[in-house]
Amino acid sequence: MPSRRQFMTAAAMSPAVVAVTPANASPAAWPTGPGRPTTPQQPDRELRRLLTEIDQRRIEATVRKLVSFGTRHTLSSQTDPVRGIGAARDWIFRELRSYGGQLEIELQSFVQPPSPRVPVATTITNVLATLRGSKDPSRIYVVSGHYDSRASDPLDAVSDAPGADDDASGVAAVMEIARVVAGRVVDATIVFAAVAGEEQGLYGAAHLASTLTGVQGMFTNDIVGAAPASAAGVVRLFAEGVPTSETPEQAAVRRSVGGENDSPSRQLARFVTDLAGTGMTVEVIYRRDRYLRGGDHIPFLERGFPAARFTEPHEDYAHQHQNVRVENGVQYGDLPEFCDFGYMTRVARVNAAVLWSLATAPGTPRNVRIRTNRLTNETDLVWDVDAAAAGYEVVWRPTDAADWTHRIPLGAVGAHTVDLSKDNVFFGVRAIGANGRRSPAAFPVPAP
């Protein structure tokens, strides 16, 4: 992939002669270096089969069922069997249990003390389905949607708040992926989470994040239910640059070596866009979330876990955080008739491809470092060797390129010297499994 930086060819000039570069000439890419051009990661047979099993009819049925509870406001009834967040919670729990397979289903409850949007101490419950990894269960990937909803007033727990797009769409996608992988075997653990308390302050996700260790990737699906025809094949992925959890010491290193575009969350986003066969274009947005807004991935970022947010490309604010009403001939409210269930299904397939590819590949390499004990135009990389990795790849790109442009395949080694200056490019290291699956890349820091 050529650098986006363009260089004009120097031309010798005289009063009579001017050398002109032909209009169709392509400048040579710079910097040049070792390795092969990167290529997308292709889906294996099992992944292709898995993606065909994701059922649009089931996703639509889940959204409509969640809407049928009238409101799923966090402060609504927890005991009414047909209306309110308690009825929704119990239905999600029963539905996940019905999938069978190897899923471990649990209700994760805690009491949220009073806060600006929680006037009295309130029990909040997450519904979790965990598919335990067969080889590396302590390595965890999380995918979530929030099942609570709201009307115009964030404290209104009585009015109808159908929440079809925000966020029955995300919950439906997560549940459908859980269903199709329930009987399958993965190396690492996947946690499927329907969390509550999002609209009141990301409380369910914050509690879930506080209970986990070993999270190497987290995705929230929030408002993934519709798109205009011009963007029906696009989903946004918000991924932060400078880490939310960055310490002053880490900030000092970053300022010294660069890497504002190389946070663990950006590497996770690059992993997503590297996957072929999802049927969607994933547009990575270089922000933690939408402008001045936030979602359930943020508590994970605060704890230093790589995390990102899937969201539809063009939100319709008449159908988000609105009381159901008709005003000046315009229908307001987050109703299912404004959802595109085909679009929702395509987003679910993107998530399924990502989770499957992560959970069947080796983990992200650890302790990736650049040795700096000698001044040289070569770059000495070292990292910890994982017994689960059949090999490694050093990847690199020009500093102004968004994605990795070159890869250097290696065996199961823990060091490599690249004949390329660390001044001019950014490096990463990713692990390769015996099945050919790649991990996300790890960005190196200076060795002590």
Short mmCIF file of C-alpha atoms in Angstrom, two decimals:
data_model
loop_
_atom_site.label_atom_id
_atom_site.label_comp_id
_atom_site.label_asym_id
_atom_site.label_seq_id
_atom_site.Cartn_x
_atom_site.Cartn_y
_atom_site.Cartn_z
CA MET A 1 0.00 0.00 0.00
CA PRO A 2 1.69 3.27 -1.06
CA SER A 3 2.16 6.12 1.38
CA ARG A 4 -0.40 8.89 1.21
CA ARG A 5 2.46 11.38 1.23
CA GLN A 6 3.27 12.43 -2.33
CA PHE A 7 6.70 13.62 -3.41
CA MET A 8 7.29 15.83 -6.45
CA THR A 9 10.06 14.66 -8.72
CA ALA A 10 12.97 17.09 -8.68
CA ALA A 11 13.55 18.64 -12.06
CA ALA A 12 16.57 20.41 -13.44
CA MET A 13 15.62 23.82 -14.77
CA SER A 14 17.19 26.29 -17.17
CA PRO A 15 15.78 29.41 -18.79
CA ALA A 16 15.01 27.36 -21.90
CA VAL A 17 14.14 23.88 -20.58
CA VAL A 18 11.79 22.70 -17.83
CA ALA A 19 11.58 18.97 -16.98
CA VAL A 20 7.98 17.92 -16.29
CA THR A 21 6.83 14.72 -14.56
CA PRO A 22 4.22 12.94 -16.75
CA ALA A 23 0.69 13.26 -15.33
CA ASN A 24 0.26 9.47 -15.20
CA ALA A 25 3.53 8.78 -13.37
CA SER A 26 3.27 7.33 -9.87
CA PRO A 27 5.87 8.44 -7.35
CA ALA A 28 7.76 5.66 -5.63
CA ALA A 29 6.45 4.73 -2.19
CA TRP A 30 8.66 5.84 0.67
CA PRO A 31 10.04 4.56 2.87
CA THR A 32 10.93 1.27 1.26
CA GLY A 33 11.73 -1.76 3.37
CA PRO A 34 11.54 -5.51 3.80
CA GLY A 35 8.48 -7.72 3.80
CA ARG A 36 5.42 -8.43 1.71
CA PRO A 37 2.36 -6.23 1.20
CA THR A 38 -0.31 -6.97 3.77
CA THR A 39 -3.42 -8.84 2.62
CA PRO A 40 -6.84 -9.22 4.27
CA GLN A 41 -7.47 -12.15 6.57
CA GLN A 42 -9.76 -14.57 4.74
CA PRO A 43 -12.62 -16.43 6.49
CA ASP A 44 -12.18 -20.15 7.04
CA ARG A 45 -14.85 -22.70 6.22
CA GLU A 46 -16.26 -22.79 9.75
CA LEU A 47 -16.61 -19.03 9.89
CA ARG A 48 -18.40 -18.94 6.54
CA ARG A 49 -20.80 -21.59 7.83
CA LEU A 50 -21.32 -19.68 11.08
CA LEU A 51 -22.19 -16.46 9.26
CA THR A 52 -24.90 -18.19 7.21
CA GLU A 53 -26.57 -19.35 10.42
CA ILE A 54 -27.25 -15.82 11.69
CA ASP A 55 -30.98 -15.48 11.16
CA GLN A 56 -32.60 -12.14 10.35
CA ARG A 57 -36.02 -13.45 11.43
CA ARG A 58 -34.74 -14.25 14.89
CA ILE A 59 -33.07 -10.85 15.22
CA GLU A 60 -36.33 -9.12 14.28
CA ALA A 61 -38.30 -11.28 16.69
CA THR A 62 -35.92 -10.38 19.52
CA VAL A 63 -36.25 -6.64 18.84
CA ARG A 64 -40.04 -6.85 18.72
CA LYS A 65 -40.15 -8.90 21.92
CA LEU A 66 -38.02 -6.37 23.78
CA VAL A 67 -40.22 -3.53 22.50
CA SER A 68 -43.31 -5.40 23.77
CA PHE A 69 -42.30 -4.75 27.39
CA GLY A 70 -43.42 -1.13 26.95
CA THR A 71 -40.49 0.40 28.76
CA ARG A 72 -37.17 -1.04 29.83
CA HIS A 73 -36.14 1.98 31.83
CA THR A 74 -33.65 1.07 34.56
CA LEU A 75 -36.01 2.56 37.19
CA SER A 76 -39.11 0.76 35.87
CA SER A 77 -40.72 -2.25 37.54
CA GLN A 78 -38.50 -5.22 38.26
CA THR A 79 -41.39 -7.46 39.32
CA ASP A 80 -44.18 -6.86 36.79
CA PRO A 81 -44.25 -10.01 34.61
CA VAL A 82 -45.18 -8.20 31.38
CA ARG A 83 -43.97 -4.59 31.58
CA GLY A 84 -40.70 -3.02 32.61
CA ILE A 85 -37.05 -3.89 32.86
CA GLY A 86 -37.60 -6.90 35.14
CA ALA A 87 -39.80 -8.62 32.56
CA ALA A 88 -37.20 -7.92 29.85
CA ARG A 89 -34.38 -9.20 32.08
CA ASP A 90 -36.19 -12.47 32.78
CA TRP A 91 -37.05 -13.04 29.12
CA ILE A 92 -33.44 -12.47 27.99
CA PHE A 93 -32.24 -14.91 30.67
CA ARG A 94 -34.71 -17.61 29.60
CA GLU A 95 -33.96 -17.09 25.91
CA LEU A 96 -30.19 -17.40 26.40
CA ARG A 97 -30.69 -20.57 28.45
CA SER A 98 -32.73 -22.06 25.62
CA TYR A 99 -29.70 -21.91 23.30
CA GLY A 100 -28.04 -24.78 25.17
CA GLY A 101 -24.58 -25.80 24.04
CA GLN A 102 -21.68 -24.76 26.26
CA LEU A 103 -23.07 -21.36 27.28
CA GLU A 104 -22.98 -20.50 30.98
CA ILE A 105 -25.90 -18.17 31.75
CA GLU A 106 -26.04 -15.91 34.80
CA LEU A 107 -27.71 -12.84 36.25
CA GLN A 108 -25.12 -10.37 37.55
CA SER A 109 -26.82 -7.99 39.99
CA PHE A 110 -25.55 -5.11 42.10
CA VAL A 111 -27.04 -2.13 43.91
CA GLN A 112 -26.31 1.24 42.35
CA PRO A 113 -26.21 4.05 44.96
CA PRO A 114 -28.11 7.28 44.25
CA SER A 115 -26.69 9.45 41.46
CA PRO A 116 -28.02 12.25 39.22
CA ARG A 117 -30.04 9.77 37.13
CA VAL A 118 -30.65 7.20 39.87
CA PRO A 119 -32.58 9.05 42.60
CA VAL A 120 -32.77 6.06 44.94
CA ALA A 121 -30.56 3.02 45.44
CA THR A 122 -31.52 0.64 42.61
CA THR A 123 -30.69 -2.96 41.75
CA ILE A 124 -29.20 -3.21 38.26
CA THR A 125 -28.82 -6.60 36.58
CA ASN A 126 -26.67 -7.69 33.65
CA VAL A 127 -27.56 -10.89 31.82
CA LEU A 128 -24.44 -12.79 30.76
CA ALA A 129 -23.77 -15.80 28.55
CA THR A 130 -20.20 -17.07 28.69
CA LEU A 131 -18.61 -19.46 26.19
CA ARG A 132 -15.50 -20.73 28.00
CA GLY A 133 -12.31 -21.08 25.96
CA SER A 134 -11.03 -24.64 25.61
CA LYS A 135 -7.31 -23.75 25.51
CA ASP A 136 -6.88 -20.27 26.94
CA PRO A 137 -9.96 -19.53 29.07
CA SER A 138 -8.31 -16.64 30.93
CA ARG A 139 -8.10 -14.66 27.69
CA ILE A 140 -11.46 -12.92 27.32
CA TYR A 141 -13.38 -11.08 24.60
CA VAL A 142 -16.60 -9.25 25.46
CA VAL A 143 -19.46 -8.18 23.21
CA SER A 144 -22.40 -6.23 24.60
CA GLY A 145 -25.62 -4.36 23.97
CA HIS A 146 -27.71 -2.55 26.60
CA TYR A 147 -31.26 -3.69 27.17
CA ASP A 148 -32.45 -0.66 29.15
CA SER A 149 -34.26 2.13 27.29
CA ARG A 150 -35.45 5.68 27.94
CA ALA A 151 -37.92 8.33 26.80
CA SER A 152 -37.26 12.08 26.45
CA ASP A 153 -36.81 12.59 30.19
CA PRO A 154 -34.02 10.30 31.46
CA LEU A 155 -35.87 9.98 34.80
CA ASP A 156 -39.22 9.03 33.23
CA ALA A 157 -39.66 5.36 34.14
CA VAL A 158 -43.40 5.28 33.30
CA SER A 159 -43.87 6.42 29.69
CA ASP A 160 -43.44 3.99 26.82
CA ALA A 161 -39.78 3.74 25.80
CA PRO A 162 -39.68 1.08 23.06
CA GLY A 163 -35.91 1.36 22.48
CA ALA A 164 -35.99 -0.63 19.24
CA ASP A 165 -32.78 0.83 17.81
CA ASP A 166 -31.35 2.09 21.11
CA ASP A 167 -30.57 -0.58 22.00
CA ALA A 168 -32.72 -3.63 21.32
CA SER A 169 -30.79 -3.75 18.04
CA GLY A 170 -27.48 -4.33 19.82
CA VAL A 171 -28.94 -6.84 22.26
CA ALA A 172 -30.56 -8.78 19.40
CA ALA A 173 -27.24 -8.95 17.54
CA VAL A 174 -25.38 -10.15 20.65
CA MET A 175 -28.01 -12.79 21.46
CA GLU A 176 -28.06 -14.14 17.92
CA ILE A 177 -24.27 -14.51 17.85
CA ALA A 178 -24.45 -16.30 21.20
CA ARG A 179 -27.02 -18.70 19.75
CA VAL A 180 -24.94 -19.67 16.72
CA VAL A 181 -21.69 -20.19 18.64
CA ALA A 182 -23.27 -21.93 21.66
CA GLY A 183 -22.31 -25.41 20.47
CA ARG A 184 -18.94 -24.52 18.98
CA VAL A 185 -15.43 -24.73 20.45
CA VAL A 186 -13.19 -21.68 20.72
CA ASP A 187 -9.71 -21.28 22.20
CA ALA A 188 -10.42 -18.13 24.24
CA THR A 189 -13.46 -17.10 26.28
CA ILE A 190 -16.28 -14.98 24.85
CA VAL A 191 -18.67 -13.12 27.17
CA PHE A 192 -22.00 -12.12 25.60
CA ALA A 193 -23.53 -9.36 27.73
CA ALA A 194 -26.92 -7.68 27.84
CA VAL A 195 -26.23 -4.88 30.29
CA ALA A 196 -28.56 -2.41 32.02
CA GLY A 197 -28.13 1.08 33.44
CA GLU A 198 -26.50 2.46 30.29
CA GLU A 199 -28.90 5.36 29.90
CA GLN A 200 -28.47 6.29 33.58
CA GLY A 201 -24.66 6.36 33.49
CA LEU A 202 -23.05 3.22 31.95
CA TYR A 203 -23.51 1.48 35.30
CA GLY A 204 -24.03 -2.10 34.14
CA ALA A 205 -21.00 -2.05 31.89
CA ALA A 206 -18.88 -0.45 34.60
CA HIS A 207 -19.80 -3.20 37.03
CA LEU A 208 -19.12 -5.92 34.46
CA ALA A 209 -15.72 -4.43 33.61
CA SER A 210 -14.80 -4.31 37.30
CA THR A 211 -15.34 -8.07 37.63
CA LEU A 212 -13.12 -9.11 34.70
CA THR A 213 -9.42 -9.59 34.11
CA GLY A 214 -7.62 -10.70 30.96
CA VAL A 215 -9.89 -8.81 28.54
CA GLN A 216 -8.04 -8.47 25.21
CA GLY A 217 -10.96 -6.96 23.31
CA MET A 218 -14.41 -5.53 23.99
CA PHE A 219 -17.08 -4.32 21.57
CA THR A 220 -20.32 -2.62 22.41
CA ASN A 221 -23.11 -2.59 19.83
CA ASP A 222 -25.25 0.46 20.50
CA ILE A 223 -27.70 1.84 17.92
CA VAL A 224 -26.96 -0.61 15.10
CA GLY A 225 -30.50 -0.92 13.74
CA ALA A 226 -30.75 1.17 10.59
CA ALA A 227 -28.91 3.06 7.88
CA PRO A 228 -29.90 5.18 4.88
CA ALA A 229 -29.81 3.42 1.52
CA SER A 230 -26.64 5.30 0.60
CA ALA A 231 -24.82 3.74 3.58
CA ALA A 232 -26.58 0.40 3.96
CA GLY A 233 -23.25 -1.42 3.72
CA VAL A 234 -21.42 0.72 6.29
CA VAL A 235 -21.04 0.51 10.06
CA ARG A 236 -18.99 2.90 12.16
CA LEU A 237 -16.41 1.67 14.65
CA PHE A 238 -15.31 4.25 17.21
CA ALA A 239 -11.80 3.60 18.52
CA GLU A 240 -9.80 5.96 20.69
CA GLY A 241 -6.19 7.00 20.03
CA VAL A 242 -4.55 8.20 23.24
CA PRO A 243 -5.71 5.64 25.83
CA THR A 244 -8.23 6.78 28.42
CA SER A 245 -6.20 4.92 31.05
CA GLU A 246 -2.83 6.38 30.05
CA THR A 247 -0.56 7.21 32.99
CA PRO A 248 1.78 10.24 33.07
CA GLU A 249 4.72 7.89 32.57
CA GLN A 250 3.10 6.28 29.53
CA ALA A 251 2.24 9.72 28.15
CA ALA A 252 5.88 10.74 28.41
CA VAL A 253 6.96 7.68 26.41
CA ARG A 254 4.26 8.28 23.80
CA ARG A 255 5.35 11.88 23.30
CA SER A 256 8.92 10.68 22.87
CA VAL A 257 8.31 7.87 20.36
CA GLY A 258 4.91 8.65 18.80
CA GLY A 259 2.05 6.20 18.78
CA GLU A 260 -0.99 8.48 19.17
CA ASN A 261 -2.62 6.32 16.52
CA ASP A 262 -1.39 3.03 17.97
CA SER A 263 -3.37 2.45 21.16
CA PRO A 264 -4.58 -1.10 21.86
CA SER A 265 -8.06 0.00 20.76
CA ARG A 266 -6.73 1.24 17.42
CA GLN A 267 -4.96 -2.11 16.96
CA LEU A 268 -8.28 -3.82 17.68
CA ALA A 269 -9.93 -1.64 15.03
CA ARG A 270 -7.20 -2.54 12.53
CA PHE A 271 -7.88 -6.19 13.27
CA VAL A 272 -11.56 -5.64 12.38
CA THR A 273 -10.84 -3.87 9.10
CA ASP A 274 -8.30 -6.57 8.19
CA LEU A 275 -11.05 -9.22 8.05
CA ALA A 276 -12.43 -10.12 4.63
CA GLY A 277 -15.80 -11.68 3.94
CA THR A 278 -17.98 -9.77 6.42
CA GLY A 279 -20.08 -8.15 3.71
CA MET A 280 -19.78 -4.70 5.31
CA THR A 281 -17.46 -1.73 5.18
CA VAL A 282 -16.24 -0.87 8.67
CA GLU A 283 -15.44 2.84 8.85
CA VAL A 284 -13.10 3.46 11.78
CA ILE A 285 -13.76 6.78 13.47
CA TYR A 286 -10.72 8.17 15.27
CA ARG A 287 -12.63 9.13 18.41
CA ARG A 288 -13.50 7.35 21.64
CA ASP A 289 -17.19 7.87 20.86
CA ARG A 290 -19.49 10.32 19.14
CA TYR A 291 -19.00 14.02 19.84
CA LEU A 292 -19.43 14.65 23.60
CA ARG A 293 -21.22 11.30 24.00
CA GLY A 294 -20.35 7.90 25.39
CA GLY A 295 -21.20 4.21 25.54
CA ASP A 296 -20.57 0.98 27.37
CA HIS A 297 -17.04 0.49 26.04
CA ILE A 298 -15.80 3.46 28.08
CA PRO A 299 -15.70 1.68 31.47
CA PHE A 300 -13.54 -0.98 29.81
CA LEU A 301 -11.22 1.69 28.42
CA GLU A 302 -10.97 3.23 31.88
CA ARG A 303 -9.62 -0.09 33.14
CA GLY A 304 -7.05 -0.35 30.38
CA PHE A 305 -8.89 -2.91 28.22
CA PRO A 306 -8.94 -2.47 24.41
CA ALA A 307 -12.52 -1.55 23.48
CA ALA A 308 -14.52 0.01 20.66
CA ARG A 309 -18.10 0.85 19.70
CA PHE A 310 -20.13 -0.27 16.68
CA THR A 311 -22.82 2.25 15.65
CA GLU A 312 -24.90 2.83 12.54
CA PRO A 313 -23.53 5.49 10.14
CA HIS A 314 -26.34 8.07 10.39
CA GLU A 315 -28.38 8.30 13.59
CA ASP A 316 -31.98 9.53 13.37
CA TYR A 317 -32.57 11.68 16.44
CA ALA A 318 -36.34 11.77 15.95
CA HIS A 319 -36.25 8.07 16.83
CA GLN A 320 -33.80 8.22 19.71
CA HIS A 321 -34.42 9.37 23.31
CA GLN A 322 -37.89 10.61 22.35
CA ASN A 323 -41.37 10.15 23.77
CA VAL A 324 -43.59 8.26 21.33
CA ARG A 325 -45.78 10.94 19.71
CA VAL A 326 -46.80 12.59 16.44
CA GLU A 327 -45.84 16.25 16.25
CA ASN A 328 -46.39 18.44 13.18
CA GLY A 329 -47.00 15.30 11.18
CA VAL A 330 -43.71 13.72 12.27
CA GLN A 331 -43.65 10.39 14.14
CA TYR A 332 -41.25 10.46 17.05
CA GLY A 333 -40.12 7.52 19.14
CA ASP A 334 -37.73 4.58 18.87
CA LEU A 335 -40.18 2.23 17.16
CA PRO A 336 -39.40 -1.02 15.30
CA GLU A 337 -40.94 0.26 12.05
CA PHE A 338 -37.93 2.53 11.70
CA CYS A 339 -35.48 -0.36 11.96
CA ASP A 340 -33.84 -2.18 9.07
CA PHE A 341 -33.53 -5.79 10.18
CA GLY A 342 -31.39 -6.73 7.20
CA TYR A 343 -28.90 -4.06 8.21
CA MET A 344 -28.99 -5.31 11.81
CA THR A 345 -28.21 -8.81 10.57
CA ARG A 346 -25.22 -7.61 8.57
CA VAL A 347 -23.83 -5.85 11.63
CA ALA A 348 -24.31 -9.05 13.64
CA ARG A 349 -22.28 -10.92 11.02
CA VAL A 350 -19.43 -8.41 11.30
CA ASN A 351 -19.38 -8.95 15.06
CA ALA A 352 -19.53 -12.71 14.68
CA ALA A 353 -16.61 -12.71 12.25
CA VAL A 354 -14.54 -10.56 14.59
CA LEU A 355 -15.28 -12.59 17.72
CA TRP A 356 -14.71 -15.93 16.01
CA SER A 357 -11.44 -14.76 14.49
CA LEU A 358 -10.19 -13.38 17.81
CA ALA A 359 -11.22 -16.38 19.88
CA THR A 360 -9.69 -18.94 17.49
CA ALA A 361 -6.37 -17.10 17.08
CA PRO A 362 -3.49 -16.71 19.54
CA GLY A 363 -3.61 -13.80 21.94
CA THR A 364 -2.07 -10.40 21.29
CA PRO A 365 1.72 -10.63 21.83
CA ARG A 366 2.96 -9.43 25.22
CA ASN A 367 5.93 -7.28 26.20
CA VAL A 368 6.74 -6.17 22.67
CA ARG A 369 9.73 -3.85 22.87
CA ILE A 370 12.29 -2.04 20.75
CA ARG A 371 15.86 -2.31 21.98
CA THR A 372 17.47 1.10 22.18
CA ASN A 373 20.87 0.24 23.64
CA ARG A 374 22.64 1.00 20.37
CA LEU A 375 22.29 3.74 17.77
CA THR A 376 21.56 2.14 14.42
CA ASN A 377 19.34 2.47 11.38
CA GLU A 378 18.12 -1.07 12.02
CA THR A 379 15.32 -1.84 14.48
CA ASP A 380 15.68 -4.60 17.08
CA LEU A 381 12.30 -5.99 18.21
CA VAL A 382 11.78 -8.48 21.05
CA TRP A 383 8.66 -10.03 22.60
CA ASP A 384 7.46 -12.89 24.80
CA VAL A 385 6.93 -16.18 22.97
CA ASP A 386 3.49 -17.79 23.42
CA ALA A 387 3.36 -21.57 23.17
CA ALA A 388 0.01 -21.23 21.39
CA ALA A 389 1.57 -19.28 18.52
CA ALA A 390 2.89 -21.20 15.53
CA GLY A 391 4.73 -18.09 14.38
CA TYR A 392 4.79 -14.31 14.34
CA GLU A 393 4.71 -11.45 11.89
CA VAL A 394 6.41 -8.09 12.21
CA VAL A 395 4.17 -5.51 10.55
CA TRP A 396 5.08 -1.95 9.64
CA ARG A 397 3.68 1.12 7.95
CA PRO A 398 4.80 4.66 7.10
CA THR A 399 3.99 7.05 9.94
CA ASP A 400 1.23 8.75 7.94
CA ALA A 401 -0.51 5.51 6.88
CA ALA A 402 -3.69 4.46 8.68
CA ASP A 403 -3.13 0.69 8.38
CA TRP A 404 -0.24 -1.75 8.28
CA THR A 405 1.23 -1.87 4.79
CA HIS A 406 3.91 -4.60 5.07
CA ARG A 407 4.37 -7.85 6.94
CA ILE A 408 7.49 -9.93 7.64
CA PRO A 409 6.56 -13.60 8.36
CA LEU A 410 8.65 -15.28 11.06
CA GLY A 411 8.74 -18.57 12.89
CA ALA A 412 8.06 -19.12 16.58
CA VAL A 413 10.78 -16.71 17.61
CA GLY A 414 10.91 -13.93 20.17
CA ALA A 415 13.14 -11.41 18.40
CA HIS A 416 13.81 -9.97 14.97
CA THR A 417 16.01 -7.24 13.55
CA VAL A 418 14.44 -5.22 10.73
CA ASP A 419 16.62 -3.38 8.24
CA LEU A 420 14.50 -0.26 8.56
CA SER A 421 14.82 2.76 10.81
CA LYS A 422 12.36 3.13 13.67
CA ASP A 423 12.51 6.89 12.97
CA ASN A 424 10.63 6.51 9.70
CA VAL A 425 7.93 3.89 10.32
CA PHE A 426 5.73 2.38 13.00
CA PHE A 427 6.10 -1.29 13.88
CA GLY A 428 3.84 -3.95 15.36
CA VAL A 429 4.06 -7.64 16.12
CA ARG A 430 1.20 -10.11 15.76
CA ALA A 431 0.96 -13.82 16.53
CA ILE A 432 -0.10 -16.45 13.97
CA GLY A 433 -1.89 -19.66 14.93
CA ALA A 434 -1.41 -23.08 13.39
CA ASN A 435 -4.76 -22.46 11.66
CA GLY A 436 -3.40 -19.27 10.08
CA ARG A 437 -5.49 -16.95 12.25
CA ARG A 438 -3.79 -13.68 13.20
CA SER A 439 -3.93 -11.84 16.49
CA PRO A 440 -4.25 -8.07 16.74
CA ALA A 441 -0.88 -6.38 16.53
CA ALA A 442 0.93 -5.12 19.61
CA PHE A 443 2.69 -1.76 19.41
CA PRO A 444 6.24 -1.85 20.83
CA VAL A 445 7.55 0.42 23.56
CA PRO A 446 11.22 1.14 24.27
CA ALA A 447 12.98 -1.66 26.13
CA PRO A 448 14.30 -0.65 29.57
#
